[in-house]
């Protein structure tokens, strides 16, 4: 599903909503989630899942093509854990 599909879905659910308003709702929601995760907050959407910031440590690895050792720098990433309810619906 693309962002435009999500905007269209919001617009269809609220049949009198203008496309610009639906787009703005999706934009606000994604911006708020992004800002919260960047601050280090955990986002929980009941029935859907949790978004949590994670810090990756520096580690040594090997280049799969050449086999030479290399160092992977530390960094930040996002972990998504689906809720039990979402997992049950998928199965």
mmCIF file of C-alpha atoms in Angstrom:
data_model
loop_
_atom_site.group_PDB
_atom_site.id
_atom_site.type_symbol
_atom_site.label_atom_id
_atom_site.label_comp_id
_atom_site.label_asym_id
_atom_site.label_seq_id
_atom_site.Cartn_x
_atom_site.Cartn_y
_atom_site.Cartn_z
ATOM 1 C CA UNK A 1 0.000 0.000 0.000
ATOM 2 C CA UNK A 2 1.355 3.393 -0.957
ATOM 3 C CA UNK A 3 0.730 6.715 0.743
ATOM 4 C CA UNK A 4 -1.724 7.698 -2.000
ATOM 5 C CA UNK A 5 -3.684 4.474 -1.342
ATOM 6 C CA UNK A 6 -3.855 5.352 2.340
ATOM 7 C CA UNK A 7 -5.088 8.873 1.528
ATOM 8 C CA UNK A 8 -7.746 7.430 -0.781
ATOM 9 C CA UNK A 9 -8.830 4.958 1.906
ATOM 10 C CA UNK A 10 -9.318 7.779 4.427
ATOM 11 C CA UNK A 11 -11.275 9.758 1.852
ATOM 12 C CA UNK A 12 -13.541 6.785 1.076
ATOM 13 C CA UNK A 13 -14.242 6.095 4.767
ATOM 14 C CA UNK A 14 -15.370 9.696 5.244
ATOM 15 C CA UNK A 15 -17.300 10.138 1.977
ATOM 16 C CA UNK A 16 -17.712 13.906 2.232
ATOM 17 C CA UNK A 17 -14.038 14.589 2.866
ATOM 18 C CA UNK A 18 -12.041 16.467 0.271
ATOM 19 C CA UNK A 19 -8.865 14.771 -1.027
ATOM 20 C CA UNK A 20 -6.763 17.663 0.323
ATOM 21 C CA UNK A 21 -8.135 17.112 3.834
ATOM 22 C CA UNK A 22 -7.489 13.365 3.711
ATOM 23 C CA UNK A 23 -3.945 14.029 2.519
ATOM 24 C CA UNK A 24 -3.402 16.480 5.377
ATOM 25 C CA UNK A 25 -4.643 13.928 7.953
ATOM 26 C CA UNK A 26 -2.210 11.270 6.692
ATOM 27 C CA UNK A 27 0.614 13.836 6.616
ATOM 28 C CA UNK A 28 -0.032 14.947 10.216
ATOM 29 C CA UNK A 29 -0.199 11.349 11.428
ATOM 30 C CA UNK A 30 3.054 10.287 9.750
ATOM 31 C CA UNK A 31 4.845 13.457 10.898
ATOM 32 C CA UNK A 32 3.755 12.941 14.508
ATOM 33 C CA UNK A 33 4.904 9.310 14.494
ATOM 34 C CA UNK A 34 8.235 10.293 12.915
ATOM 35 C CA UNK A 35 8.835 13.136 15.383
ATOM 36 C CA UNK A 36 8.032 10.945 18.388
ATOM 37 C CA UNK A 37 10.367 8.138 17.287
ATOM 38 C CA UNK A 38 13.146 10.665 16.562
ATOM 39 C CA UNK A 39 12.773 11.957 20.143
ATOM 40 C CA UNK A 40 13.195 8.385 21.385
ATOM 41 C CA UNK A 41 9.567 7.803 22.325
ATOM 42 C CA UNK A 42 7.765 4.512 21.799
ATOM 43 C CA UNK A 43 4.592 4.741 19.708
ATOM 44 C CA UNK A 44 1.822 2.237 20.383
ATOM 45 C CA UNK A 45 -1.243 1.968 18.171
ATOM 46 C CA UNK A 46 -3.613 -0.498 19.839
ATOM 47 C CA UNK A 47 -4.602 -3.346 17.563
ATOM 48 C CA UNK A 48 -1.817 -2.500 15.092
ATOM 49 C CA UNK A 49 1.593 -2.500 16.749
ATOM 50 C CA UNK A 50 4.473 -0.569 18.289
ATOM 51 C CA UNK A 51 7.233 1.550 16.750
ATOM 52 C CA UNK A 52 10.367 1.735 18.905
ATOM 53 C CA UNK A 53 13.711 3.440 18.306
ATOM 54 C CA UNK A 54 16.747 1.164 18.536
ATOM 55 C CA UNK A 55 20.469 1.877 18.666
ATOM 56 C CA UNK A 56 22.737 -0.458 16.740
ATOM 57 C CA UNK A 57 26.202 -0.949 18.207
ATOM 58 C CA UNK A 58 29.389 -0.826 16.160
ATOM 59 C CA UNK A 59 30.415 -4.287 15.040
ATOM 60 C CA UNK A 60 32.973 -6.098 12.933
ATOM 61 C CA UNK A 61 31.763 -7.944 9.843
ATOM 62 C CA UNK A 62 33.021 -9.326 6.557
ATOM 63 C CA UNK A 63 32.387 -8.055 3.058
ATOM 64 C CA UNK A 64 30.442 -10.910 1.404
ATOM 65 C CA UNK A 65 31.967 -10.218 -2.028
ATOM 66 C CA UNK A 66 35.634 -9.925 -1.093
ATOM 67 C CA UNK A 67 35.714 -11.635 2.298
ATOM 68 C CA UNK A 68 37.717 -8.742 3.759
ATOM 69 C CA UNK A 69 36.935 -7.621 7.297
ATOM 70 C CA UNK A 70 35.112 -4.319 7.699
ATOM 71 C CA UNK A 71 33.659 -2.245 10.520
ATOM 72 C CA UNK A 72 29.953 -1.382 10.623
ATOM 73 C CA UNK A 73 29.335 1.934 12.356
ATOM 74 C CA UNK A 74 26.807 2.444 15.126
ATOM 75 C CA UNK A 75 23.479 3.885 14.091
ATOM 76 C CA UNK A 76 19.832 4.345 14.927
ATOM 77 C CA UNK A 77 16.945 2.393 13.450
ATOM 78 C CA UNK A 78 13.267 1.718 14.063
ATOM 79 C CA UNK A 79 11.812 -1.563 15.256
ATOM 80 C CA UNK A 80 8.184 -2.423 14.499
ATOM 81 C CA UNK A 81 6.420 -5.090 16.524
ATOM 82 C CA UNK A 82 2.953 -6.064 15.315
ATOM 83 C CA UNK A 83 0.236 -6.525 17.916
ATOM 84 C CA UNK A 84 -1.122 -9.971 18.712
ATOM 85 C CA UNK A 85 -4.438 -8.900 17.214
ATOM 86 C CA UNK A 86 -2.813 -7.978 13.883
ATOM 87 C CA UNK A 87 -0.804 -11.199 13.860
ATOM 88 C CA UNK A 88 -3.964 -13.255 14.443
ATOM 89 C CA UNK A 89 -5.764 -11.475 11.605
ATOM 90 C CA UNK A 90 -2.882 -12.239 9.249
ATOM 91 C CA UNK A 91 -2.931 -15.934 10.116
#
